[in-house]
C-alpha positions as a printed NumPy array, in Angstrom:
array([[  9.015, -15.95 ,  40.481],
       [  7.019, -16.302,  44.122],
       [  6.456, -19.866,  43.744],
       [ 10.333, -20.797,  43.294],
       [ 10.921, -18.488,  46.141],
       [  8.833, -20.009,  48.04 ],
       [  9.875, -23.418,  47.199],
       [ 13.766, -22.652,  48.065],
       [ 12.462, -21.487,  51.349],
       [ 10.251, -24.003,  52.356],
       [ 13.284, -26.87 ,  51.456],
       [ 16.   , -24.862,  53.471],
       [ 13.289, -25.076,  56.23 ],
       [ 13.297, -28.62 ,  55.839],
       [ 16.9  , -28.572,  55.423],
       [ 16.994, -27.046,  58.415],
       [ 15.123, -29.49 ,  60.484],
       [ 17.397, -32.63 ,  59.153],
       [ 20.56 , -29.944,  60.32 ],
       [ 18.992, -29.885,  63.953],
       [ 18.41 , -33.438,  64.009],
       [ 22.585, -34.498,  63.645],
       [ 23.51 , -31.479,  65.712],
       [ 21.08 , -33.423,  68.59 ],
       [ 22.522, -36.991,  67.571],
       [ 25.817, -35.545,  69.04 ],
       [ 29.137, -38.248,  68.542],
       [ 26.325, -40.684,  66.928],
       [ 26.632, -38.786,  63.721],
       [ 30.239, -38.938,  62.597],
       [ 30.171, -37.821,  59.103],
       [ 33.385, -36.471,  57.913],
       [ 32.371, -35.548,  54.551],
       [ 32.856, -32.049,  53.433],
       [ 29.713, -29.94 ,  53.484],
       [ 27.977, -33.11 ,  55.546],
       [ 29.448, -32.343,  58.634],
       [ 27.445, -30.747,  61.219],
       [ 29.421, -27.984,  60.968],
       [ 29.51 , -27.658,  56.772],
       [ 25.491, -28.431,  56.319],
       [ 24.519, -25.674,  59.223],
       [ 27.207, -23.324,  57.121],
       [ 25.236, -23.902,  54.172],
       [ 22.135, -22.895,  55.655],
       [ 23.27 , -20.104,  56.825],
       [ 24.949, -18.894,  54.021],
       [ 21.8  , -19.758,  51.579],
       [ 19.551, -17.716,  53.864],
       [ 22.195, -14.542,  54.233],
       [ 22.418, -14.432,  50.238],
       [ 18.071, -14.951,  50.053],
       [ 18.504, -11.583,  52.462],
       [ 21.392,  -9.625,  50.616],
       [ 19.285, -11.058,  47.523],
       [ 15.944,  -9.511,  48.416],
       [ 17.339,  -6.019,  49.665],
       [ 19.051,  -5.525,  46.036],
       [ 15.583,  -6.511,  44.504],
       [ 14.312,  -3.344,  45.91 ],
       [ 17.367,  -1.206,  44.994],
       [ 16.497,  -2.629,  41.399],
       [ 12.995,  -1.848,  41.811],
       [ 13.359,   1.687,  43.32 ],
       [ 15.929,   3.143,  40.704],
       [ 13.987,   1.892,  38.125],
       [ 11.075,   3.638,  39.002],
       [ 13.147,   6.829,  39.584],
       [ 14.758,   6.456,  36.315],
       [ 11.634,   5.755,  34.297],
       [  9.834,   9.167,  36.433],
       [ 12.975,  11.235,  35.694],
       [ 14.172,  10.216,  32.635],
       [ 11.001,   9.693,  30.618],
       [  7.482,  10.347,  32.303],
       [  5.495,  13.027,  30.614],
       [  5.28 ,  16.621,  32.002],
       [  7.732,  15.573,  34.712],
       [ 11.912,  15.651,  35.444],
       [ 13.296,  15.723,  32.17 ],
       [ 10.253,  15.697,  29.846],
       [  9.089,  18.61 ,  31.217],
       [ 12.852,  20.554,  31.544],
       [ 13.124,  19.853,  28.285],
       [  9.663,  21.369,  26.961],
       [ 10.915,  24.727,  29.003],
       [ 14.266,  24.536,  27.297],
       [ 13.334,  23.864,  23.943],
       [ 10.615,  26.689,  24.525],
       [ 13.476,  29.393,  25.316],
       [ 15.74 ,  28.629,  23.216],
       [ 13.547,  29.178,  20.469],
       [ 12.808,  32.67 ,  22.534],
       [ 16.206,  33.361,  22.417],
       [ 17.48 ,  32.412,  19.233],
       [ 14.457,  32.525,  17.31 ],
       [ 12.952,  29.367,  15.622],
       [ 14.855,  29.595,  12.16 ],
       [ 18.014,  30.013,  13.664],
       [ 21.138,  27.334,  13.58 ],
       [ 21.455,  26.931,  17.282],
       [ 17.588,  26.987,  17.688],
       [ 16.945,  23.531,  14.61 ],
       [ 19.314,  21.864,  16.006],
       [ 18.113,  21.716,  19.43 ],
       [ 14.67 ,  21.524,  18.354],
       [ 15.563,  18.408,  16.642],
       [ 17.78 ,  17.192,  19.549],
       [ 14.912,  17.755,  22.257],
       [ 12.302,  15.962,  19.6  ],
       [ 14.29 ,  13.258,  19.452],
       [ 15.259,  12.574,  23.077],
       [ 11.061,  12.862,  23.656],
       [ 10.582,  10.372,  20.655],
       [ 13.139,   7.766,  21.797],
       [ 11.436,   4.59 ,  23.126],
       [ 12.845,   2.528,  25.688],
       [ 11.867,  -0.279,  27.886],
       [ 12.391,  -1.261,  31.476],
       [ 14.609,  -4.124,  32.49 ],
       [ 14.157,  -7.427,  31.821],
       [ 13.123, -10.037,  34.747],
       [ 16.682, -10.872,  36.581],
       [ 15.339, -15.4  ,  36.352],
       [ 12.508, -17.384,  34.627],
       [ 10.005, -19.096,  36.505],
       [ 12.603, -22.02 ,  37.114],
       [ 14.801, -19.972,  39.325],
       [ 17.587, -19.818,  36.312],
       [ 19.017, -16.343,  36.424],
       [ 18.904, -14.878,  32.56 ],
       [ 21.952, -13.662,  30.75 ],
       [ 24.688, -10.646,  32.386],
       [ 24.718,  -7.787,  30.276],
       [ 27.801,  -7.372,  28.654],
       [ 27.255,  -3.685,  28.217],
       [ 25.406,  -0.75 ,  29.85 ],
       [ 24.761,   0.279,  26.317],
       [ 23.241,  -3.19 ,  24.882],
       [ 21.085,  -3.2  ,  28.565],
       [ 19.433,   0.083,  28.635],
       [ 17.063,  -0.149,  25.866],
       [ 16.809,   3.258,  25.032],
       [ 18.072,   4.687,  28.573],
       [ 21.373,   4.808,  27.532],
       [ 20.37 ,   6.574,  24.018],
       [ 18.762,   9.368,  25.815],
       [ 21.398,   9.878,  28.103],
       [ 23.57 ,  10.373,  24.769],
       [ 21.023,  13.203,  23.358],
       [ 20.987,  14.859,  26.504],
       [ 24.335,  14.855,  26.658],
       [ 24.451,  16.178,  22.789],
       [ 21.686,  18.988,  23.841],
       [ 23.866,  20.078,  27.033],
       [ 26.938,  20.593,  24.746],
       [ 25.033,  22.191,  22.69 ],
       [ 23.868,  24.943,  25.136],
       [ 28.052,  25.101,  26.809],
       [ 28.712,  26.405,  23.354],
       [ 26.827,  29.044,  22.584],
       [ 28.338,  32.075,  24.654],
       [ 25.246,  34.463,  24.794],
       [ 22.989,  31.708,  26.383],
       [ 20.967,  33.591,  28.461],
       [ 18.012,  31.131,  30.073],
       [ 14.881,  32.513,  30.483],
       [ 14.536,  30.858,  33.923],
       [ 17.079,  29.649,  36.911],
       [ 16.405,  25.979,  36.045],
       [ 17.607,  26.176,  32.687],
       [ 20.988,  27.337,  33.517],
       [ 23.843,  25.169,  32.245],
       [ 24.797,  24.489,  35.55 ],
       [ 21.117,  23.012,  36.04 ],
       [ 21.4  ,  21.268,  33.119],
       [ 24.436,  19.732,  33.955],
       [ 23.469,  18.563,  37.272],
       [ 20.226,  17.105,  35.096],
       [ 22.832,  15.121,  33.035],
       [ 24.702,  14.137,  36.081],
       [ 21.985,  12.582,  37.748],
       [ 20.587,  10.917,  34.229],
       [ 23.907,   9.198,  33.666],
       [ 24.156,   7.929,  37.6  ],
       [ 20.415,   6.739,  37.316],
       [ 21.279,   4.796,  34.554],
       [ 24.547,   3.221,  36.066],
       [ 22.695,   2.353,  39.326],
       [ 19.865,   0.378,  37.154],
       [ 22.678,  -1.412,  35.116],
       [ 24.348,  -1.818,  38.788],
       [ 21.504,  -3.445,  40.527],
       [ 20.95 ,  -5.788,  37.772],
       [ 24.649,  -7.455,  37.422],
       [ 24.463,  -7.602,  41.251],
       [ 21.113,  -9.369,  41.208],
       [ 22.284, -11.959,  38.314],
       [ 25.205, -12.85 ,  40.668],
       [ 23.345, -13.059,  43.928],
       [ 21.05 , -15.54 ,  41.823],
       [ 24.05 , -17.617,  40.501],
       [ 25.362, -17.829,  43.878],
       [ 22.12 , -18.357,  45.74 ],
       [ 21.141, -21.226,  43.067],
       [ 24.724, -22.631,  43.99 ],
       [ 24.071, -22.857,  47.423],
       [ 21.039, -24.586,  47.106],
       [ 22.522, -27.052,  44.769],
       [ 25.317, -27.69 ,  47.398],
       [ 22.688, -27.948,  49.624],
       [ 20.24 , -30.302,  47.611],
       [ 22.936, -32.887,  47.381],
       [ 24.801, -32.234,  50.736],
       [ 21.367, -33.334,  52.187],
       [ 20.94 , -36.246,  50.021],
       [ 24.686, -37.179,  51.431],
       [ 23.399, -36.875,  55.12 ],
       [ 21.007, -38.791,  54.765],
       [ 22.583, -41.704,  52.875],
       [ 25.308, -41.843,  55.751],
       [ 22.436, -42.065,  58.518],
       [ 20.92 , -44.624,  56.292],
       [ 23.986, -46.865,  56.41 ],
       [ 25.145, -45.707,  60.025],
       [ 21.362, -46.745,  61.389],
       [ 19.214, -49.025,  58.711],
       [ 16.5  , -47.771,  56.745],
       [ 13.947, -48.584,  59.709],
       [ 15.664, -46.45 ,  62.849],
       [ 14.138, -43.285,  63.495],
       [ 17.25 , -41.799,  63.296],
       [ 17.161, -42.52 ,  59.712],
       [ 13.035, -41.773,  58.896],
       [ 13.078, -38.627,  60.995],
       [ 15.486, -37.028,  58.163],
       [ 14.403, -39.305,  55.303],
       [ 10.7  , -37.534,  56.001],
       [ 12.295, -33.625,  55.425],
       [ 12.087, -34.014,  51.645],
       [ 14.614, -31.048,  50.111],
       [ 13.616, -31.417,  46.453],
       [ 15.781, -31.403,  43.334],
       [ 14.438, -28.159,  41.656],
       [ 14.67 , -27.055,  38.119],
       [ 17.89 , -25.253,  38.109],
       [ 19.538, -27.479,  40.114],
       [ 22.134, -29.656,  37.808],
       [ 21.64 , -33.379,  37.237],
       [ 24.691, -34.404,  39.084],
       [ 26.828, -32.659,  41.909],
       [ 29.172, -29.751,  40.615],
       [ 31.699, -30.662,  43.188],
       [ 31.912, -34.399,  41.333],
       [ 33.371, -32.966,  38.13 ]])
């Protein structure tokens, strides 16, 4: 993933050279093509580099809740691993290990500890193509979104039984609530950050491909407005903005 980001930004640096170079040839550059003019290629730039910023900030929303949801949600003897252990330990001391109340959320606790799950996939392949949207939060958690659903099953569990008395303050149902609460917003916020990443990846790969053949445009009109030998021409002809992978064979804008 560093080398395509690095080869976007070295191009719109180039890109950005060729933009300087008709913004200095003043009423000698006379291009009245949409997203050629000086106007619509410096846009473009500008644009591309605000969505590579927006882009990179959500990156590390992405990264940070998924680190808090993998600490909370499922790293051992911590957040809800170890609330669970206590639970599971008092309810038993409560209700006494044979009891109805006391399988059940034995077997509910168990099986939130047992359930694997795995972190999200990379947001674009090595090509700079973006993978897949989700089309659920359910089909995207891989296992998040299952535990969320037994902790939800053990918190009911504990609102109906009248006489729950916890053994300690943080096992209240109020506490455990709040635990659910923040599980279930964890969980949204991951799912979140990823469609907004997909989409800033679309875009920013749009941009670019505007870009790609905008500059190709430029310099085909200095080309014919100069000759192939007038510095006007080689100065931009020698910025080379290259036709990466996930750009499309032919302009978007021609279909």
């Amino acid at each position: 993933m560093k080398a395509i980001e690095n080869s976007i930004a070295a191009n719109i640096n180039r890109a950005d050279k060729i933009r300087q170079h008709i913004d200095g040839l003043g009423g000698d550059y006379q291009n009245t093509t949409p997203g050629q003019t000086v106007e619509d290629y410096t846009a473009t730039i500008t644009n591309l580099n605000g969505k590579i910023t927006t882009l990179t900030q959500k990156r590390d929303d992405l990264k940070n809740n998924t680190a808090d949801r993998k600490n909370f949600m499922k790293k051992p003897n911590f957040g809800l691993f170890e609330l669970l252990l206590r639970l599971k330990a008092g309810i038993i001391s409560q209700y006494k290990s044979k009891s109805a109340v006391a399988k059940k959320a034995v077997a509910l606790i168990d099986k939130y500890r047992a359930q694997p799950t795995e972190e999200p996939p990379k947001t674009q392949d090595e090509d700079g193509n973006p993978v897949p949207l989700p089309k659920t939060k359910s089909e995207f958690q891989s296992g998040y979104d299952s535990k969320e659903g037994i902790l939800r099953d053990i918190v009911d569990l504990i609102d109906n039984q009248d006489d729950y008395n916890p053994v300690h303050p943080d096992l209240s149902k109020e506490n455990l609530h709040a635990a659910l609460a923040q599980a279930t917003q964890l969980n949204d916020d991951v799912f979140g950050d990823f469609s907004v990443v997909i989409n800033l990846l679309i875009e920013r790969n749009m941009l670019y491909t505007l870009l790609f053949y905008d500059t190709k445009g430029v310099k085909e009109y200095l080309k014919g407005r100069f000759g192939n030998e007038h510095p006007n021409y080689t100065l931009a002809v020698a910025q080379k903005v290259t036709k990466l992978d996930f750009v499309p064979k032919e302009d978007p804008r021609d279909n």
